[in-house]
């Protein structure tokens, strides 16, 4: 990838975030990398930030790390005057699933539940977590509280992948999905993941999505039930969104390499030029993005989520300060897309 493509993408996202500042909640407010990333966000005036945690601890750590988070709003669930109101709302949202007011009062003390309720109550625009918590600890309550957008039938995840010195994709820029959430998608789910990811690619990265539904087969070179599922997914995408540039089933070399595409899929309008790769299941997606990240020394932004009513994004527990910074930026831009 031309490094300029990566820098242009980052700079463009940062400019977008700054042009219409959103309020982003970070439930892991006492965590070192989070504090440092937030300091960078605030110093450049890129977003309004709500940190969840003990104010004294957060400010002591900021002082220790020689950073400034004074412009952040800090809320401690144990002392907040919003606790009772949020607990009552949580109870109302989940009482049909057996939630009691006592259980809601207990859960609201959890920083993630408290942070999600801030977003649910329209007092913030999005949430970023995962530097400490697992994906399940974030996304399970997010699916219960924030829920999917009315226009979405599924919540899925994607990675922005940037590979140096690469002529494939969009000069080394790719979108991979789903690499973090939907374990074994049905044909309908796979179709919706492809549609969501294509739309997100166009809005977020401002590139024309060329979507490949990946497989171990190219255009009937093998037979298996899993391939039939991908073919069905393609038919569903074409029926729902004939405007999208999508094809499958394609092996990854046929999807990316023009010389291979000309032999394996000569009539495809996507083969050899795909920049959005849709994996058949979570095993393939997770393995695929980590192989590219580690072996090709690619830069990965994500996992990012598509389909929530308001943006909620998960971090890897091995994330860097810059990972958190960029995820806050992307979350802000996703919030703008909901305006």
Tab-separated table of C-alpha atoms in Angstrom:
chain	number	residue	atom	x	y	z
A	1	UNK	CA	0.000	0.000	0.000
A	2	UNK	CA	1.104	3.501	-0.779
A	3	UNK	CA	1.603	5.017	2.686
A	4	UNK	CA	-0.125	8.110	1.330
A	5	UNK	CA	-3.367	6.129	0.956
A	6	UNK	CA	-3.262	5.174	4.625
A	7	UNK	CA	-2.417	8.696	5.766
A	8	UNK	CA	-5.113	10.159	3.535
A	9	UNK	CA	-7.679	7.780	5.048
A	10	UNK	CA	-6.602	8.602	8.607
A	11	UNK	CA	-6.468	12.335	7.932
A	12	UNK	CA	-9.852	12.274	6.227
A	13	UNK	CA	-11.475	10.434	9.142
A	14	UNK	CA	-9.883	12.824	11.657
A	15	UNK	CA	-11.086	15.855	9.690
A	16	UNK	CA	-14.599	14.403	9.537
A	17	UNK	CA	-14.627	13.743	13.273
A	18	UNK	CA	-13.478	17.284	14.040
A	19	UNK	CA	-15.974	18.903	11.661
A	20	UNK	CA	-18.972	17.669	13.685
A	21	UNK	CA	-17.817	16.638	17.144
A	22	UNK	CA	-19.629	13.751	18.761
A	23	UNK	CA	-19.706	12.554	22.363
A	24	UNK	CA	-18.087	9.151	22.883
A	25	UNK	CA	-18.229	7.073	26.079
A	26	UNK	CA	-15.245	5.010	27.270
A	27	UNK	CA	-16.215	2.668	30.115
A	28	UNK	CA	-12.569	1.714	30.800
A	29	UNK	CA	-11.746	5.189	32.062
A	30	UNK	CA	-9.078	4.109	34.537
A	31	UNK	CA	-7.066	2.096	31.985
A	32	UNK	CA	-3.655	3.519	31.002
A	33	UNK	CA	-3.890	3.256	27.190
A	34	UNK	CA	-7.415	4.677	27.280
A	35	UNK	CA	-6.330	7.690	29.322
A	36	UNK	CA	-3.434	8.387	26.954
A	37	UNK	CA	-5.597	8.013	23.824
A	38	UNK	CA	-8.272	10.289	25.282
A	39	UNK	CA	-5.625	12.905	26.088
A	40	UNK	CA	-4.670	12.934	22.382
A	41	UNK	CA	-8.313	13.194	21.299
A	42	UNK	CA	-8.970	16.097	23.662
A	43	UNK	CA	-5.773	17.986	22.867
A	44	UNK	CA	-6.759	18.042	19.177
A	45	UNK	CA	-10.430	18.786	19.992
A	46	UNK	CA	-11.677	15.809	17.972
A	47	UNK	CA	-14.531	14.581	20.192
A	48	UNK	CA	-16.280	15.137	23.487
A	49	UNK	CA	-15.336	12.346	25.883
A	50	UNK	CA	-17.106	10.702	28.821
A	51	UNK	CA	-14.854	8.495	30.946
A	52	UNK	CA	-16.436	5.999	33.339
A	53	UNK	CA	-14.517	5.500	36.563
A	54	UNK	CA	-13.318	7.050	39.775
A	55	UNK	CA	-12.410	10.689	39.097
A	56	UNK	CA	-9.610	10.789	41.654
A	57	UNK	CA	-7.977	7.649	40.248
A	58	UNK	CA	-8.291	8.835	36.648
A	59	UNK	CA	-6.770	12.236	37.356
A	60	UNK	CA	-3.976	10.728	39.453
A	61	UNK	CA	-3.116	8.335	36.613
A	62	UNK	CA	-3.237	11.149	34.047
A	63	UNK	CA	-0.777	13.082	36.207
A	64	UNK	CA	1.411	9.993	36.536
A	65	UNK	CA	1.397	9.505	32.740
A	66	UNK	CA	2.002	13.233	32.165
A	67	UNK	CA	-1.173	13.680	30.094
A	68	UNK	CA	-4.256	15.871	30.445
A	69	UNK	CA	-7.871	14.692	30.503
A	70	UNK	CA	-9.331	17.730	32.263
A	71	UNK	CA	-11.733	18.383	29.373
A	72	UNK	CA	-13.293	14.924	29.707
A	73	UNK	CA	-16.493	14.379	31.653
A	74	UNK	CA	-15.811	11.758	34.325
A	75	UNK	CA	-18.707	9.772	35.793
A	76	UNK	CA	-18.485	7.259	38.615
A	77	UNK	CA	-21.536	4.928	38.585
A	78	UNK	CA	-21.292	4.467	42.368
A	79	UNK	CA	-21.857	8.182	43.027
A	80	UNK	CA	-23.764	9.317	39.938
A	81	UNK	CA	-27.208	10.870	40.365
A	82	UNK	CA	-28.157	9.170	37.076
A	83	UNK	CA	-27.800	5.688	38.508
A	84	UNK	CA	-31.427	5.242	39.607
A	85	UNK	CA	-32.865	6.617	36.354
A	86	UNK	CA	-30.619	4.372	34.268
A	87	UNK	CA	-31.456	1.308	36.382
A	88	UNK	CA	-35.175	1.962	35.950
A	89	UNK	CA	-34.771	2.294	32.175
A	90	UNK	CA	-32.679	-0.870	32.010
A	91	UNK	CA	-35.377	-2.725	33.939
A	92	UNK	CA	-38.048	-1.473	31.510
A	93	UNK	CA	-35.971	-2.527	28.511
A	94	UNK	CA	-35.330	-6.051	29.774
A	95	UNK	CA	-38.247	-6.942	32.077
A	96	UNK	CA	-39.816	-9.088	29.331
A	97	UNK	CA	-36.637	-11.188	29.511
A	98	UNK	CA	-36.894	-11.643	33.277
A	99	UNK	CA	-34.981	-8.551	34.414
A	100	UNK	CA	-35.855	-7.391	37.942
A	101	UNK	CA	-35.325	-3.914	39.315
A	102	UNK	CA	-32.864	-5.385	41.809
A	103	UNK	CA	-30.836	-7.008	39.028
A	104	UNK	CA	-30.924	-3.777	37.003
A	105	UNK	CA	-29.629	-1.802	39.998
A	106	UNK	CA	-26.784	-4.289	40.309
A	107	UNK	CA	-25.903	-4.292	36.582
A	108	UNK	CA	-25.923	-0.517	36.287
A	109	UNK	CA	-22.873	-0.422	38.557
A	110	UNK	CA	-20.953	-2.191	35.772
A	111	UNK	CA	-19.114	0.479	33.707
A	112	UNK	CA	-20.166	-1.109	30.411
A	113	UNK	CA	-23.860	-1.238	31.307
A	114	UNK	CA	-23.678	2.296	32.688
A	115	UNK	CA	-21.910	3.547	29.549
A	116	UNK	CA	-24.370	1.844	27.225
A	117	UNK	CA	-27.256	3.434	29.104
A	118	UNK	CA	-25.704	6.879	28.584
A	119	UNK	CA	-25.805	6.171	24.845
A	120	UNK	CA	-29.301	4.647	25.028
A	121	UNK	CA	-30.614	7.749	26.789
A	122	UNK	CA	-29.263	9.954	23.973
A	123	UNK	CA	-26.712	11.568	26.292
A	124	UNK	CA	-23.828	10.356	24.115
A	125	UNK	CA	-23.417	9.336	20.481
A	126	UNK	CA	-21.349	6.167	20.711
A	127	UNK	CA	-19.205	3.909	22.894
A	128	UNK	CA	-15.746	2.304	22.658
A	129	UNK	CA	-14.554	-0.459	24.979
A	130	UNK	CA	-12.556	-3.694	24.976
A	131	UNK	CA	-9.062	-2.740	26.138
A	132	UNK	CA	-9.837	-4.679	29.319
A	133	UNK	CA	-13.185	-6.359	28.697
A	134	UNK	CA	-13.809	-9.280	26.340
A	135	UNK	CA	-15.889	-8.977	23.180
A	136	UNK	CA	-18.718	-10.910	24.829
A	137	UNK	CA	-18.691	-8.632	27.891
A	138	UNK	CA	-19.274	-5.647	25.602
A	139	UNK	CA	-21.391	-6.909	22.737
A	140	UNK	CA	-23.851	-9.036	24.706
A	141	UNK	CA	-25.219	-6.053	26.689
A	142	UNK	CA	-24.865	-3.810	23.609
A	143	UNK	CA	-27.166	-6.123	21.650
A	144	UNK	CA	-29.625	-6.063	24.551
A	145	UNK	CA	-29.562	-2.295	25.180
A	146	UNK	CA	-28.573	-0.467	21.986
A	147	UNK	CA	-29.914	-3.179	19.672
A	148	UNK	CA	-29.777	-3.297	15.898
A	149	UNK	CA	-30.874	-0.305	13.864
A	150	UNK	CA	-34.414	-0.575	12.440
A	151	UNK	CA	-32.884	-0.864	8.961
A	152	UNK	CA	-30.535	-3.693	10.031
A	153	UNK	CA	-31.422	-7.343	10.369
A	154	UNK	CA	-28.031	-8.202	11.837
A	155	UNK	CA	-25.107	-6.668	13.700
A	156	UNK	CA	-21.765	-7.661	12.198
A	157	UNK	CA	-18.147	-6.569	12.454
A	158	UNK	CA	-15.413	-5.543	10.057
A	159	UNK	CA	-11.747	-4.553	9.937
A	160	UNK	CA	-10.112	-1.824	7.892
A	161	UNK	CA	-6.890	-3.504	6.723
A	162	UNK	CA	-3.984	-1.544	5.248
A	163	UNK	CA	-1.154	-3.503	3.626
A	164	UNK	CA	2.090	-1.726	2.670
A	165	UNK	CA	3.605	-2.177	-0.786
A	166	UNK	CA	0.500	-3.941	-2.069
A	167	UNK	CA	-1.097	-3.427	-5.475
A	168	UNK	CA	-4.249	-5.401	-4.667
A	169	UNK	CA	-7.509	-4.042	-3.331
A	170	UNK	CA	-7.630	-0.257	-3.235
A	171	UNK	CA	-3.829	0.235	-3.335
A	172	UNK	CA	-3.503	-2.085	-0.348
A	173	UNK	CA	-6.649	-0.921	1.457
A	174	UNK	CA	-9.195	-3.644	2.219
A	175	UNK	CA	-12.295	-4.208	4.321
A	176	UNK	CA	-12.592	-7.679	5.910
A	177	UNK	CA	-15.891	-9.014	7.345
A	178	UNK	CA	-17.093	-10.666	9.486
A	179	UNK	CA	-13.993	-11.335	11.565
A	180	UNK	CA	-15.317	-10.895	15.085
A	181	UNK	CA	-19.006	-11.484	15.684
A	182	UNK	CA	-21.241	-13.779	13.562
A	183	UNK	CA	-19.967	-17.327	14.025
A	184	UNK	CA	-21.680	-19.331	11.267
A	185	UNK	CA	-23.782	-16.996	9.134
A	186	UNK	CA	-26.745	-18.325	7.187
A	187	UNK	CA	-27.141	-17.342	3.530
A	188	UNK	CA	-29.415	-14.469	4.549
A	189	UNK	CA	-26.993	-13.327	7.253
A	190	UNK	CA	-24.031	-13.550	4.870
A	191	UNK	CA	-25.953	-11.463	2.328
A	192	UNK	CA	-26.733	-8.833	4.941
A	193	UNK	CA	-23.115	-8.771	6.134
A	194	UNK	CA	-22.028	-8.143	2.527
A	195	UNK	CA	-24.581	-5.340	2.079
A	196	UNK	CA	-23.773	-3.660	5.420
A	197	UNK	CA	-20.038	-3.854	4.810
A	198	UNK	CA	-20.316	-2.474	1.276
A	199	UNK	CA	-22.397	0.472	2.469
A	200	UNK	CA	-20.017	1.157	5.343
A	201	UNK	CA	-17.010	0.987	3.012
A	202	UNK	CA	-18.515	3.597	0.717
A	203	UNK	CA	-19.519	5.987	3.520
A	204	UNK	CA	-16.575	5.537	5.870
A	205	UNK	CA	-13.652	5.005	3.505
A	206	UNK	CA	-15.109	6.810	0.477
A	207	UNK	CA	-14.078	4.084	-1.942
A	208	UNK	CA	-16.193	2.152	-4.433
A	209	UNK	CA	-16.811	-1.282	-2.848
A	210	UNK	CA	-16.002	-4.337	-4.939
A	211	UNK	CA	-17.258	-7.216	-2.822
A	212	UNK	CA	-16.023	-10.819	-2.996
A	213	UNK	CA	-17.821	-13.647	-1.213
A	214	UNK	CA	-14.857	-15.875	-0.402
A	215	UNK	CA	-14.718	-19.656	-0.566
A	216	UNK	CA	-12.348	-22.555	-1.291
A	217	UNK	CA	-14.097	-22.752	-4.667
A	218	UNK	CA	-14.295	-20.384	-7.633
A	219	UNK	CA	-17.411	-20.476	-9.787
A	220	UNK	CA	-18.193	-24.147	-9.320
A	221	UNK	CA	-14.641	-25.535	-9.182
A	222	UNK	CA	-15.720	-27.563	-6.130
A	223	UNK	CA	-18.997	-28.777	-4.700
A	224	UNK	CA	-20.095	-28.578	-1.070
A	225	UNK	CA	-23.067	-27.428	0.997
A	226	UNK	CA	-21.032	-24.455	2.221
A	227	UNK	CA	-20.557	-23.327	-1.386
A	228	UNK	CA	-24.300	-23.607	-2.042
A	229	UNK	CA	-24.827	-21.291	0.926
A	230	UNK	CA	-22.491	-18.685	-0.614
A	231	UNK	CA	-24.276	-18.951	-3.973
A	232	UNK	CA	-27.598	-18.414	-2.219
A	233	UNK	CA	-26.145	-15.402	-0.406
A	234	UNK	CA	-25.035	-13.907	-3.732
A	235	UNK	CA	-28.529	-14.354	-5.172
A	236	UNK	CA	-30.013	-12.610	-2.121
A	237	UNK	CA	-27.590	-9.677	-2.413
A	238	UNK	CA	-28.370	-9.296	-6.107
A	239	UNK	CA	-32.104	-9.357	-5.398
A	240	UNK	CA	-31.930	-6.883	-2.506
A	241	UNK	CA	-29.233	-4.566	-3.832
A	242	UNK	CA	-28.655	-4.889	-7.574
A	243	UNK	CA	-26.667	-1.624	-7.386
A	244	UNK	CA	-23.808	-3.318	-5.511
A	245	UNK	CA	-20.719	-4.687	-7.230
A	246	UNK	CA	-20.542	-8.156	-5.626
A	247	UNK	CA	-19.611	-11.653	-6.798
A	248	UNK	CA	-18.937	-15.137	-5.481
A	249	UNK	CA	-18.037	-17.810	-4.824
A	250	UNK	CA	-14.416	-16.763	-5.262
A	251	UNK	CA	-11.143	-18.134	-3.923
A	252	UNK	CA	-9.055	-15.371	-2.396
A	253	UNK	CA	-6.442	-15.432	-5.173
A	254	UNK	CA	-9.162	-15.140	-7.793
A	255	UNK	CA	-10.702	-12.266	-5.857
A	256	UNK	CA	-7.448	-10.307	-5.620
A	257	UNK	CA	-5.040	-11.197	-8.441
A	258	UNK	CA	-5.982	-10.100	-11.969
A	259	UNK	CA	-3.873	-12.824	-13.633
A	260	UNK	CA	-5.575	-15.554	-11.584
A	261	UNK	CA	-8.993	-13.985	-12.054
A	262	UNK	CA	-8.606	-14.014	-15.840
A	263	UNK	CA	-8.186	-17.796	-15.732
A	264	UNK	CA	-10.552	-18.787	-12.926
A	265	UNK	CA	-13.360	-16.211	-13.303
A	266	UNK	CA	-12.942	-14.434	-16.665
A	267	UNK	CA	-16.506	-13.139	-16.728
A	268	UNK	CA	-16.550	-11.749	-13.184
A	269	UNK	CA	-16.872	-7.997	-12.631
A	270	UNK	CA	-15.248	-8.310	-9.168
A	271	UNK	CA	-12.564	-10.995	-9.531
A	272	UNK	CA	-9.049	-9.594	-9.590
A	273	UNK	CA	-10.089	-6.240	-8.134
A	274	UNK	CA	-11.949	-6.975	-4.885
A	275	UNK	CA	-11.408	-4.574	-1.974
A	276	UNK	CA	-14.138	-5.923	0.347
A	277	UNK	CA	-13.595	-9.538	1.409
A	278	UNK	CA	-16.553	-11.355	2.968
A	279	UNK	CA	-15.444	-14.516	4.764
A	280	UNK	CA	-17.778	-17.540	4.920
A	281	UNK	CA	-17.601	-17.867	8.706
A	282	UNK	CA	-15.895	-16.501	11.799
A	283	UNK	CA	-13.129	-19.107	11.778
A	284	UNK	CA	-11.990	-18.011	8.320
A	285	UNK	CA	-12.449	-14.303	9.019
A	286	UNK	CA	-10.570	-14.255	12.299
A	287	UNK	CA	-7.733	-16.395	10.966
A	288	UNK	CA	-7.574	-14.354	7.763
A	289	UNK	CA	-7.250	-10.927	9.308
A	290	UNK	CA	-4.676	-12.078	11.865
A	291	UNK	CA	-2.551	-13.762	9.187
A	292	UNK	CA	-2.543	-10.603	7.084
A	293	UNK	CA	-1.874	-8.394	10.114
A	294	UNK	CA	1.053	-10.477	11.369
A	295	UNK	CA	2.667	-11.883	8.226
A	296	UNK	CA	2.165	-8.871	5.954
A	297	UNK	CA	2.763	-6.409	8.799
A	298	UNK	CA	-0.589	-4.832	7.936
A	299	UNK	CA	-2.240	-2.115	9.967
A	300	UNK	CA	-5.690	-3.107	11.192
A	301	UNK	CA	-8.406	-0.815	12.506
A	302	UNK	CA	-11.089	-2.835	14.282
A	303	UNK	CA	-13.011	-4.827	15.019
A	304	UNK	CA	-15.622	-2.217	14.158
A	305	UNK	CA	-19.343	-2.915	14.230
A	306	UNK	CA	-22.035	-2.357	11.627
A	307	UNK	CA	-25.759	-2.437	12.231
A	308	UNK	CA	-26.179	-1.033	15.743
A	309	UNK	CA	-28.777	1.708	16.255
A	310	UNK	CA	-25.904	3.797	17.625
A	311	UNK	CA	-22.222	3.001	17.128
A	312	UNK	CA	-20.607	0.618	19.606
A	313	UNK	CA	-17.094	-0.580	18.872
A	314	UNK	CA	-14.942	-3.262	20.421
A	315	UNK	CA	-11.184	-3.127	20.950
A	316	UNK	CA	-8.696	-5.958	21.158
A	317	UNK	CA	-7.278	-6.356	24.659
A	318	UNK	CA	-3.868	-6.117	22.981
A	319	UNK	CA	-4.739	-2.762	21.423
A	320	UNK	CA	-2.330	0.166	21.259
A	321	UNK	CA	-2.956	3.796	22.185
A	322	UNK	CA	-3.286	4.582	18.471
A	323	UNK	CA	-5.819	1.751	18.048
A	324	UNK	CA	-8.018	3.343	20.721
A	325	UNK	CA	-7.508	6.801	19.224
A	326	UNK	CA	-8.555	5.673	15.733
A	327	UNK	CA	-11.507	3.650	17.039
A	328	UNK	CA	-12.816	6.760	18.810
A	329	UNK	CA	-12.411	8.659	15.530
A	330	UNK	CA	-14.235	5.990	13.497
A	331	UNK	CA	-17.007	5.798	16.097
A	332	UNK	CA	-17.472	9.551	15.847
A	333	UNK	CA	-17.721	9.383	12.053
A	334	UNK	CA	-20.184	6.478	12.298
A	335	UNK	CA	-22.292	8.636	14.626
A	336	UNK	CA	-22.270	11.377	11.995
A	337	UNK	CA	-23.592	8.829	9.480
A	338	UNK	CA	-26.643	8.409	11.745
A	339	UNK	CA	-27.464	12.137	11.677
